[in-house]
mmCIF file of N, CA and C in Angstrom:
data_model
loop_
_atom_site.group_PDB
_atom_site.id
_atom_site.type_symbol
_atom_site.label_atom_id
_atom_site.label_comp_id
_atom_site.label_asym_id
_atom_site.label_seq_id
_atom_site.Cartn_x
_atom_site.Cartn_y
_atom_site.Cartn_z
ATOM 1 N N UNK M 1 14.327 35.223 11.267
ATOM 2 C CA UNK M 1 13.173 34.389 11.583
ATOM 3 C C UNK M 1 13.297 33.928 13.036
ATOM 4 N N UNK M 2 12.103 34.236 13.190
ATOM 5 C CA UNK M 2 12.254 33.707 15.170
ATOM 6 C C UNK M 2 12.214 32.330 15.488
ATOM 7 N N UNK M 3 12.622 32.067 16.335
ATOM 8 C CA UNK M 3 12.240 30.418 16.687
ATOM 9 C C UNK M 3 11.151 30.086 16.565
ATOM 10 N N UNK M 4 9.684 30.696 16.929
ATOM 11 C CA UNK M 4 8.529 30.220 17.070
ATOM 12 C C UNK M 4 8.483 29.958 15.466
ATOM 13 N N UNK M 5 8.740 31.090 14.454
ATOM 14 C CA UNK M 5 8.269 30.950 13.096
ATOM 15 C C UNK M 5 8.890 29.220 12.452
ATOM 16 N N UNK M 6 9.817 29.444 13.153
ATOM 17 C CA UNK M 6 10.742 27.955 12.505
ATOM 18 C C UNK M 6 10.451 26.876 12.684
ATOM 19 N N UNK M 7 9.648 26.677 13.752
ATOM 20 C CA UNK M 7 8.970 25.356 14.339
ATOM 21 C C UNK M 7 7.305 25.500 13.890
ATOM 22 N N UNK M 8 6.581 26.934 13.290
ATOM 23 C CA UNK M 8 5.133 27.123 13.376
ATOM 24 C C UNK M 8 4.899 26.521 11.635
ATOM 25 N N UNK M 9 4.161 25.446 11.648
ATOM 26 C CA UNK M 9 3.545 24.809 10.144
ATOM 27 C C UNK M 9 2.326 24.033 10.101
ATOM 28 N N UNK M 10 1.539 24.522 10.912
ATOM 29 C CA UNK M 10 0.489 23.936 10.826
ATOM 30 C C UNK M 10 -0.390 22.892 9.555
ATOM 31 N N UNK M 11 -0.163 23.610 8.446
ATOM 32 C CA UNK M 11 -0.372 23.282 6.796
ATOM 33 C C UNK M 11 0.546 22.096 7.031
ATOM 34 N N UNK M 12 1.634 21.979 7.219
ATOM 35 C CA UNK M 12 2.501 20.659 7.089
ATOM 36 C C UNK M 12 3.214 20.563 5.508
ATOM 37 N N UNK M 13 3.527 21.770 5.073
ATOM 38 C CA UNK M 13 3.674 22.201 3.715
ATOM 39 C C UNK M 13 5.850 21.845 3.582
ATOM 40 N N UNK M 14 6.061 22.523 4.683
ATOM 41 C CA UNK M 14 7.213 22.420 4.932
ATOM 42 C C UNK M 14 7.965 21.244 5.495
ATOM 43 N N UNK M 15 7.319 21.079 6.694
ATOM 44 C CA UNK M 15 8.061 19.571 6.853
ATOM 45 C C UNK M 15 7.524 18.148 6.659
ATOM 46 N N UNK M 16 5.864 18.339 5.822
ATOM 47 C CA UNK M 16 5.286 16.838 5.821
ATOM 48 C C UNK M 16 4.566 17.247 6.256
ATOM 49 N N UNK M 17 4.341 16.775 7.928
ATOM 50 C CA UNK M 17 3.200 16.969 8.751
ATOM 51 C C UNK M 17 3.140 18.567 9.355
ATOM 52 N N UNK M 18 1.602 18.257 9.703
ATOM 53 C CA UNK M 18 1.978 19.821 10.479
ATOM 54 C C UNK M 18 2.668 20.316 12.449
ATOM 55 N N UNK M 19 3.308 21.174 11.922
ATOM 56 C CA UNK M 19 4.586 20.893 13.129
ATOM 57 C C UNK M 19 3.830 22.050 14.125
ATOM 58 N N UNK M 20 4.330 22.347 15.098
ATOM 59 C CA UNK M 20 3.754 23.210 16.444
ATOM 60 C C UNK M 20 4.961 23.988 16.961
ATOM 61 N N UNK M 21 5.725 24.487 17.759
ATOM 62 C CA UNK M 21 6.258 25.339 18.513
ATOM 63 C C UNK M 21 5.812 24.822 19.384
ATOM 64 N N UNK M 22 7.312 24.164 20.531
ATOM 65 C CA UNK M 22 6.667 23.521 21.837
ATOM 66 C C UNK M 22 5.972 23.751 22.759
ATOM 67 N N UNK M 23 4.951 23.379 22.939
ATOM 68 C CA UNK M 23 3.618 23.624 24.294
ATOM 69 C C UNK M 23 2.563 24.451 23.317
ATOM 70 N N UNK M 24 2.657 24.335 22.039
ATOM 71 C CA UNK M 24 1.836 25.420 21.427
ATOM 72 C C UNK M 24 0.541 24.484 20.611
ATOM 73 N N UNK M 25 1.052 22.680 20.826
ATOM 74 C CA UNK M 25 0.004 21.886 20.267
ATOM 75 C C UNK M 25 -1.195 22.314 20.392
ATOM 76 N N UNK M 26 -2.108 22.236 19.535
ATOM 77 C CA UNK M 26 -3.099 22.010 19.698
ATOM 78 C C UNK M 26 -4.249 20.964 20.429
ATOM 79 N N UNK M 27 -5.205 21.535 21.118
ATOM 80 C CA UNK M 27 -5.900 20.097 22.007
ATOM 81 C C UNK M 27 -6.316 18.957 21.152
ATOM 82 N N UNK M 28 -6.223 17.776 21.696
ATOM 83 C CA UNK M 28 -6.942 16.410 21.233
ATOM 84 C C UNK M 28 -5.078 15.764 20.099
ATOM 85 N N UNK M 29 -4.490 16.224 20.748
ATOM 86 C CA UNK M 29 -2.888 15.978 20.181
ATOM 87 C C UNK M 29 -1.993 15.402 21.463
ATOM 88 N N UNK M 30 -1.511 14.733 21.793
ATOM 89 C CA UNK M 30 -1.066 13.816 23.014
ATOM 90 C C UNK M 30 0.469 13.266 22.170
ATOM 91 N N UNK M 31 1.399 13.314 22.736
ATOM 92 C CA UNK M 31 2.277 12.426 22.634
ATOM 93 C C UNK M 31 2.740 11.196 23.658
ATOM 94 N N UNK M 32 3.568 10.172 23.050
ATOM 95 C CA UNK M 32 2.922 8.626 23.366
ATOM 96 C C UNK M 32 2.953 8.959 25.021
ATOM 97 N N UNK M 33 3.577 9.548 25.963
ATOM 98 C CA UNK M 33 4.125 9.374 27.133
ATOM 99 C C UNK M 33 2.666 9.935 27.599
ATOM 100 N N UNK M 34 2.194 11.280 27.240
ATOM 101 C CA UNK M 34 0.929 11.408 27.637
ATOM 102 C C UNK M 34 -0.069 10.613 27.909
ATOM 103 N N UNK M 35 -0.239 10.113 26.197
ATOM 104 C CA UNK M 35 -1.121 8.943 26.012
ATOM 105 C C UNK M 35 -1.217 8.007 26.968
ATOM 106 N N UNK M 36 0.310 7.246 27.385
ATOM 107 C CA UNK M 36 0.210 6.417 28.270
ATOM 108 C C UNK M 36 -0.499 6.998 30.088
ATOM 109 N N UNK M 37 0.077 8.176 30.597
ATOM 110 C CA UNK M 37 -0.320 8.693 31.563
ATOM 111 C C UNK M 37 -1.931 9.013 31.714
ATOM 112 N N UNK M 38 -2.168 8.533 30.582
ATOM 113 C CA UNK M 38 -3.672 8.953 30.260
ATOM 114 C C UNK M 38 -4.146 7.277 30.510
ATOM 115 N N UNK M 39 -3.626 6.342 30.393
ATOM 116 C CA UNK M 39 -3.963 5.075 30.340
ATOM 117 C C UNK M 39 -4.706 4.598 28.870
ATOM 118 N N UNK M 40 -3.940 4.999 27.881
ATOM 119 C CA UNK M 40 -3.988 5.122 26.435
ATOM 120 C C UNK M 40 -2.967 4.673 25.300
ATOM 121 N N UNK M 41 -2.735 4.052 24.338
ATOM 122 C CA UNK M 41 -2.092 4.003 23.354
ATOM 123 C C UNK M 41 -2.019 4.561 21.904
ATOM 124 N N UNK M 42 -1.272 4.826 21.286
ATOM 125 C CA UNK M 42 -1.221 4.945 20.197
ATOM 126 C C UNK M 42 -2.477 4.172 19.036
ATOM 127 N N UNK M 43 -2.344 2.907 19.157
ATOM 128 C CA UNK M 43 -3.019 1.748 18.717
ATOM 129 C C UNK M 43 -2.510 1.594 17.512
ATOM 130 N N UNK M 44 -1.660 1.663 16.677
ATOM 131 C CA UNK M 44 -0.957 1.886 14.900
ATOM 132 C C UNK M 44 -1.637 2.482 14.290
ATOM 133 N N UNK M 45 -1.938 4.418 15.070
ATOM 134 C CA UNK M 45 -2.351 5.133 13.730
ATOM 135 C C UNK M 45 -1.143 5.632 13.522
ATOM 136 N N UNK M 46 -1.019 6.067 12.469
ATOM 137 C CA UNK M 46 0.092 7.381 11.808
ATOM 138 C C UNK M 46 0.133 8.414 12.569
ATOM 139 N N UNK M 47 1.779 9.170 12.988
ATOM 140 C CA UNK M 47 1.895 10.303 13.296
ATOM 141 C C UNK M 47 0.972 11.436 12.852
ATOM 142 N N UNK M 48 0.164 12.271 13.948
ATOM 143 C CA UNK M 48 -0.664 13.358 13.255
ATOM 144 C C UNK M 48 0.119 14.603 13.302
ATOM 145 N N UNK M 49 0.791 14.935 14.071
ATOM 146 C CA UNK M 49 1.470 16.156 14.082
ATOM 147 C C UNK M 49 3.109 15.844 15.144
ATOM 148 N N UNK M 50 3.841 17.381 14.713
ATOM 149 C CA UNK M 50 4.759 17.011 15.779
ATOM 150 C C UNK M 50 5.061 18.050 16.154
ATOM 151 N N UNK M 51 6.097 18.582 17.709
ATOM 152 C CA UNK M 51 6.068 19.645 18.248
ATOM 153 C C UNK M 51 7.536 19.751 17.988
ATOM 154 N N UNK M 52 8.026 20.744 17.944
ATOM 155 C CA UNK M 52 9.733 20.843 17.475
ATOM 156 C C UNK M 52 10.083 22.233 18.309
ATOM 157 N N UNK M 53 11.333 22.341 18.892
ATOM 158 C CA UNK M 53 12.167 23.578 19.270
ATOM 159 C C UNK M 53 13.410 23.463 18.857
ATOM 160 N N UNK M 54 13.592 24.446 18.864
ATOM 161 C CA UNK M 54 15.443 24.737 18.746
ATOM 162 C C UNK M 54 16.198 24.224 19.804
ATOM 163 N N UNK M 55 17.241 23.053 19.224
ATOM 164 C CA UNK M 55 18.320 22.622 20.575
ATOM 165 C C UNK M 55 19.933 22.848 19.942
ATOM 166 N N UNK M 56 20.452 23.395 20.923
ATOM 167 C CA UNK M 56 21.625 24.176 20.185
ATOM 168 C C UNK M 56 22.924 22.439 20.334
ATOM 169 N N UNK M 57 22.232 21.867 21.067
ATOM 170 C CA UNK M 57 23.037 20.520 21.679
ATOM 171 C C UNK M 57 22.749 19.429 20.367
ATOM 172 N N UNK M 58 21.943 19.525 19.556
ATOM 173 C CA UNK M 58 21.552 18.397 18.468
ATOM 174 C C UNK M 58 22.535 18.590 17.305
ATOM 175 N N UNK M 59 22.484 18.151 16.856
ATOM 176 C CA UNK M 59 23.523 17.885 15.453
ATOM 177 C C UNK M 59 22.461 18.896 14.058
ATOM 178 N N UNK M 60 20.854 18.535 14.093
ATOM 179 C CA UNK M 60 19.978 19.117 13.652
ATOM 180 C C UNK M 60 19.962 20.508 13.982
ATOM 181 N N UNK M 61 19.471 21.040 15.401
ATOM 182 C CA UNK M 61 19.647 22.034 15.792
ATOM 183 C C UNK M 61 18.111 21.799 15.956
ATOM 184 N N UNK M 62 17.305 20.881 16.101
ATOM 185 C CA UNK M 62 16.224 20.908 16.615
ATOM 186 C C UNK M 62 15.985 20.046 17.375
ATOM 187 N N UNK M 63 15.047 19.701 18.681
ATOM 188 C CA UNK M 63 14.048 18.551 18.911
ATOM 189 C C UNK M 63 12.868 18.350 18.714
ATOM 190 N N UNK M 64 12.424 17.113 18.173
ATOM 191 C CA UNK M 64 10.929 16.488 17.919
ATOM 192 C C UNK M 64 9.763 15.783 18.826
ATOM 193 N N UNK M 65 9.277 16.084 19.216
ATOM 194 C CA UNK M 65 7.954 14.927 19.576
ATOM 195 C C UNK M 65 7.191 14.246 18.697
ATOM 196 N N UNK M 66 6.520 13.809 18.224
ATOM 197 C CA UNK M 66 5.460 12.922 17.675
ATOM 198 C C UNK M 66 4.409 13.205 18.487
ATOM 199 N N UNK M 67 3.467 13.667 17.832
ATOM 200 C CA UNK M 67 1.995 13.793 17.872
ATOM 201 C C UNK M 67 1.148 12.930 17.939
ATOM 202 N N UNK M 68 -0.036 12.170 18.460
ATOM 203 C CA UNK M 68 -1.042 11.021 17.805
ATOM 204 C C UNK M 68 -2.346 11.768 18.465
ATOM 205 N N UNK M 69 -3.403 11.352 17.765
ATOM 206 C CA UNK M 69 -4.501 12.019 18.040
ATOM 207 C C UNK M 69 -5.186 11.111 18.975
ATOM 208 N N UNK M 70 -5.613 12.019 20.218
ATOM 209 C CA UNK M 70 -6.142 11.423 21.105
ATOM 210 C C UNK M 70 -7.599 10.607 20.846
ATOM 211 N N UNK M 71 -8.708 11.108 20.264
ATOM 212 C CA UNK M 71 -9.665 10.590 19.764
ATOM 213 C C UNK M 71 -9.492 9.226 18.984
ATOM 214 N N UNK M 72 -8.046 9.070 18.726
ATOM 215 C CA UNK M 72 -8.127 7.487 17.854
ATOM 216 C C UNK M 72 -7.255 6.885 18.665
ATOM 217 N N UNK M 73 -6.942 7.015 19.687
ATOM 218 C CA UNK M 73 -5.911 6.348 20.530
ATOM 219 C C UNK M 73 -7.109 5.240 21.145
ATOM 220 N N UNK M 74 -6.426 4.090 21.280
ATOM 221 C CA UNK M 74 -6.878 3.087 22.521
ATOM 222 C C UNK M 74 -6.705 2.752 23.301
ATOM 223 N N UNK M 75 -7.070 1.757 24.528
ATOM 224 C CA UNK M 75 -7.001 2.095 25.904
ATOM 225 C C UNK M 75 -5.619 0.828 25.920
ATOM 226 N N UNK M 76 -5.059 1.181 26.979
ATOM 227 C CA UNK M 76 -3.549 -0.065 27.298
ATOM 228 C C UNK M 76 -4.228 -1.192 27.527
ATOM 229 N N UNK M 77 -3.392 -2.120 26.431
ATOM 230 C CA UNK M 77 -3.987 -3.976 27.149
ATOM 231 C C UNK M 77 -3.441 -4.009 28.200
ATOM 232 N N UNK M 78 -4.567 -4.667 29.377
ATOM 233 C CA UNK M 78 -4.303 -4.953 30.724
ATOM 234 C C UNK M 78 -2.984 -6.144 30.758
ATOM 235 N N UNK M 79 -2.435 -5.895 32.160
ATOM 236 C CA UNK M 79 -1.108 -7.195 32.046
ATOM 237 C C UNK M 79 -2.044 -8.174 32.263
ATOM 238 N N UNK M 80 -1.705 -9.392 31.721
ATOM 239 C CA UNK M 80 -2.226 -10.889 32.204
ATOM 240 C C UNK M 80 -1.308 -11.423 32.946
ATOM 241 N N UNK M 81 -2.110 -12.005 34.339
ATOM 242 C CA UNK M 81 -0.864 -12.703 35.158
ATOM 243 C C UNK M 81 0.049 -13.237 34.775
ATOM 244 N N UNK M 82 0.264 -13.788 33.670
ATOM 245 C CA UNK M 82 1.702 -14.507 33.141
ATOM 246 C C UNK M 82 2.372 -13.345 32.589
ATOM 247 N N UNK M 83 1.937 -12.762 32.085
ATOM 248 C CA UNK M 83 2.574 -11.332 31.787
ATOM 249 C C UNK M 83 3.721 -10.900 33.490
ATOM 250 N N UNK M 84 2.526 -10.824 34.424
ATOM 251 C CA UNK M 84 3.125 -10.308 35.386
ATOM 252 C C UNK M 84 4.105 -11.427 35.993
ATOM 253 N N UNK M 85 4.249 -12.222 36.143
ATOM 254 C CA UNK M 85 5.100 -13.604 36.478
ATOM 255 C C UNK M 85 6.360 -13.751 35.393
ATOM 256 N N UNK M 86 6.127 -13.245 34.599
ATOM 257 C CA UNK M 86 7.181 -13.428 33.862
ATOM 258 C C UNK M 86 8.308 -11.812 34.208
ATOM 259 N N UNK M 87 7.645 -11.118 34.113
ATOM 260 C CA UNK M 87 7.857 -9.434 34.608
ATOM 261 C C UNK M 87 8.943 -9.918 36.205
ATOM 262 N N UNK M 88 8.290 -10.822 36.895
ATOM 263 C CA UNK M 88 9.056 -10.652 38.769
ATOM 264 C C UNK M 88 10.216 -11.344 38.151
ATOM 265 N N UNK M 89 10.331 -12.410 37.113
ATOM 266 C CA UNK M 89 11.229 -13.464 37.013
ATOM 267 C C UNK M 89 12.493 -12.634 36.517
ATOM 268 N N UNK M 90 12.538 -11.989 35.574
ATOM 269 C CA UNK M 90 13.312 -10.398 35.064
ATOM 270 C C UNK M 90 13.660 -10.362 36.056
ATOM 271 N N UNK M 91 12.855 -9.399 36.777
ATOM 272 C CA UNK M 91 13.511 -8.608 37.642
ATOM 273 C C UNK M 91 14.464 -9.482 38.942
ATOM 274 N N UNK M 92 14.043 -10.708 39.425
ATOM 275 C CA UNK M 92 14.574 -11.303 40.007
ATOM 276 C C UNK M 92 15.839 -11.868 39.538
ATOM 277 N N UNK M 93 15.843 -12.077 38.091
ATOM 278 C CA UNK M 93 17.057 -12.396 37.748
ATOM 279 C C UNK M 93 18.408 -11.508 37.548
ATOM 280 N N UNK M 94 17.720 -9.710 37.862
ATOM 281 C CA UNK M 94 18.605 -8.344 37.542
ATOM 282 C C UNK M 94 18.937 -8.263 38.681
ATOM 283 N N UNK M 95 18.368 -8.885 39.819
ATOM 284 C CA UNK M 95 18.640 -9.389 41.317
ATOM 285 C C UNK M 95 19.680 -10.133 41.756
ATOM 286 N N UNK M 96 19.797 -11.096 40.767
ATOM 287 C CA UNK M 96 20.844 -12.157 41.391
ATOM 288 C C UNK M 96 22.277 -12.370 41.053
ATOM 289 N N UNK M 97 23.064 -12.251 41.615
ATOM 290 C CA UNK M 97 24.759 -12.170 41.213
ATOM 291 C C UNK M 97 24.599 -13.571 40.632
ATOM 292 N N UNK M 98 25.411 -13.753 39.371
ATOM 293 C CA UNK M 98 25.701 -15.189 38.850
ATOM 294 C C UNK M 98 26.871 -16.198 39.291
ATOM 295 N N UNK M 99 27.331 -15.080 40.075
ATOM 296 C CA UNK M 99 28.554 -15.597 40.441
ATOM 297 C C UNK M 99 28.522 -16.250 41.855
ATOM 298 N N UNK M 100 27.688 -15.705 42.714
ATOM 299 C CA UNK M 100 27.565 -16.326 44.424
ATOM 300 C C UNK M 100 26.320 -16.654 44.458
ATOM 301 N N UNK M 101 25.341 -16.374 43.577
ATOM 302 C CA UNK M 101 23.816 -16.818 43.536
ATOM 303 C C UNK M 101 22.705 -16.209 44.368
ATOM 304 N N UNK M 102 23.796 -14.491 45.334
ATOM 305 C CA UNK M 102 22.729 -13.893 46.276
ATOM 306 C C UNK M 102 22.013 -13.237 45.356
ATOM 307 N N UNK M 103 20.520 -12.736 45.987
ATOM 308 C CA UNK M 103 19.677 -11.562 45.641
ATOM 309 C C UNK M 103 19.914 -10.855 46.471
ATOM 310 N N UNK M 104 20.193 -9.622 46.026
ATOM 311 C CA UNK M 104 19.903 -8.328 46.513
ATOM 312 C C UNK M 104 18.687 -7.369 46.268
ATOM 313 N N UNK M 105 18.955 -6.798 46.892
ATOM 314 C CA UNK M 105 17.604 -5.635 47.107
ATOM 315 C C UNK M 105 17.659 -4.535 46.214
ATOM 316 N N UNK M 106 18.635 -4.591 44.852
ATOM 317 C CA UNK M 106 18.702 -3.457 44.059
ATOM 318 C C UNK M 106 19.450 -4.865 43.217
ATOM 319 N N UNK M 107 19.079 -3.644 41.695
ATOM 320 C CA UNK M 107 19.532 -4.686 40.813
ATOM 321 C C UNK M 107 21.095 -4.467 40.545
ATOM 322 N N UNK M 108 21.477 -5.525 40.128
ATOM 323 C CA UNK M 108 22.867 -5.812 39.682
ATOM 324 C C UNK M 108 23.711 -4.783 38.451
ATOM 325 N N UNK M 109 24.430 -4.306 38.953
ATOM 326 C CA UNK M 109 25.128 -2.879 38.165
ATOM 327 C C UNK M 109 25.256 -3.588 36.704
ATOM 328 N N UNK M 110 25.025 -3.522 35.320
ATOM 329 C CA UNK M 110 25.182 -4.261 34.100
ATOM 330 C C UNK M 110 26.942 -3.776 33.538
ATOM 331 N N UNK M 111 27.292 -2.849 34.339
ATOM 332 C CA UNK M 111 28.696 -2.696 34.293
ATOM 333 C C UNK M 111 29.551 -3.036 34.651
ATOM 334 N N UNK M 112 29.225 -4.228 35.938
ATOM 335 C CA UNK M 112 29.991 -5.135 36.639
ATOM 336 C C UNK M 112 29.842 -6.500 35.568
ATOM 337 N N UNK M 113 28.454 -6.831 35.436
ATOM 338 C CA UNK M 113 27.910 -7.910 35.279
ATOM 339 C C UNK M 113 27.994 -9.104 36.491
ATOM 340 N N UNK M 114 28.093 -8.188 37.967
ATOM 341 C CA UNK M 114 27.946 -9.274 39.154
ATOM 342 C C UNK M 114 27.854 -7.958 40.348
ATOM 343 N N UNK M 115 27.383 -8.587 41.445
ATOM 344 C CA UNK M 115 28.049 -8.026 42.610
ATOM 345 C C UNK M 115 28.827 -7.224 43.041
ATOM 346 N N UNK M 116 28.638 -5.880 44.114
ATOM 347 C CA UNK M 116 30.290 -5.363 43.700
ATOM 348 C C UNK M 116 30.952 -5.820 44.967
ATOM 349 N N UNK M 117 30.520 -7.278 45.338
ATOM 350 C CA UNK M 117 31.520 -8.371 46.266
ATOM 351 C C UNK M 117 32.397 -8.741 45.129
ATOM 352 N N UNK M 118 31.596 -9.414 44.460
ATOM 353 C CA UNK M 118 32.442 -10.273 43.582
ATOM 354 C C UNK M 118 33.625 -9.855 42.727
ATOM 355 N N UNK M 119 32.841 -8.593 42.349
ATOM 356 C CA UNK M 119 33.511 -7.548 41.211
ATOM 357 C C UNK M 119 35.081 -7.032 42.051
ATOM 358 N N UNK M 120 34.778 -6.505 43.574
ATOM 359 C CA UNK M 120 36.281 -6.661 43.774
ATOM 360 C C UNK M 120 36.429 -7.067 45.366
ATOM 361 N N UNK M 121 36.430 -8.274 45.228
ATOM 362 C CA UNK M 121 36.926 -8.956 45.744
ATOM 363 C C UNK M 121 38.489 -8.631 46.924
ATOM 364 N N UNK M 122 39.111 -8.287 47.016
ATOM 365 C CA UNK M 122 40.287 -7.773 47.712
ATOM 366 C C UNK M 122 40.096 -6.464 48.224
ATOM 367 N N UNK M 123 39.377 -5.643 47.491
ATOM 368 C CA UNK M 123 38.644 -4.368 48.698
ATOM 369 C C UNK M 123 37.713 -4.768 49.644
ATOM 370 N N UNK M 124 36.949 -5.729 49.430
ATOM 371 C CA UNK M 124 35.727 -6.121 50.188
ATOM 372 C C UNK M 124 36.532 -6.826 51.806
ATOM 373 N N UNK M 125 38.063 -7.591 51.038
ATOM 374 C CA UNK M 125 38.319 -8.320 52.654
ATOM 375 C C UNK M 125 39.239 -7.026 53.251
ATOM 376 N N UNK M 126 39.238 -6.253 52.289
ATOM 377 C CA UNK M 126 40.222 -4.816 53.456
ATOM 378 C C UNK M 126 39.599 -4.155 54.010
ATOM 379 N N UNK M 127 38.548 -3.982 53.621
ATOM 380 C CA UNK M 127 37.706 -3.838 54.609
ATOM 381 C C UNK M 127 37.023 -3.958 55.552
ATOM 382 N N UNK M 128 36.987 -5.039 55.828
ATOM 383 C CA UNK M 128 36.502 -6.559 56.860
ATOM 384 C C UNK M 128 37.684 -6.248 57.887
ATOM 385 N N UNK M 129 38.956 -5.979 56.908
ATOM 386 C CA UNK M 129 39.954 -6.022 58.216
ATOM 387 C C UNK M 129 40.063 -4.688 59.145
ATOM 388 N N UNK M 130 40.004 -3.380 58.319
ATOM 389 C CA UNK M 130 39.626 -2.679 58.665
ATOM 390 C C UNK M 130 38.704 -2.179 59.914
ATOM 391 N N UNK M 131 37.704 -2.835 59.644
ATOM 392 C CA UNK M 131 36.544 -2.211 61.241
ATOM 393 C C UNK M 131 36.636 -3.088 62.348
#
């Protein structure tokens, strides 16, 4: 059985819904990332279809998309300024070392959980001595 046959179920007999062979969806079928690029949502309908290939890297031996039908999708709620004010405050806070209280211009490594002044400290003054 070929790959295409293994992923092709349109009927949805075999796996539930009806499945596709990747890029082989049918039109008015969007998955969510589309949807969104489309300036669209899901809105809470049910999965309509899904697209599947063979991945030799999965534990399954397949990958999935999720399907939603574009015709019942709705449009993205707009941000509301507090939405967006709350959004800079985030990010300003992924900004700020907790430890010396600077912002920087990129956010704070979550693997440090600070600065990489702070984080090491004794390379930063050998270096100072250095130049």
């Amino acid at each position: 059985m070929s790959a295409y046959a293994k992923c092709f179920d349109p009927s949805g007999t075999r796996f539930g819904i009806p499945t596709y062979p990747w890029h082989f969806a049918p039109d008015g079928y969007a998955t969510r990332r589309q949807l969104r690029a489309s300036g669209l949502r899901p809105g809470g309908q049910e999965v309509a279809a899904q697209i599947m290939r063979t991945h030799r890297g999965r534990k399954a031996g397949v990958q999935v998309a999720f399907l939603y039908r574009v015709d019942r999708a709705k449009p993205v709620r707009p941000m509301t300024s507090r939405k967006w004010g709350a959004l800079a405050l985030a990010m300003l806070a992924r900004r700020t070392c907790p430890n010396c209280q600077i912002t920087y211009g990129y956010c704070i490594p979550t693997s440090l959980g600070m600065c990489v002044a702070c984080a090491y400290p004794e390379e930063q003054r050998t270096a100072a001595h250095a130049a």
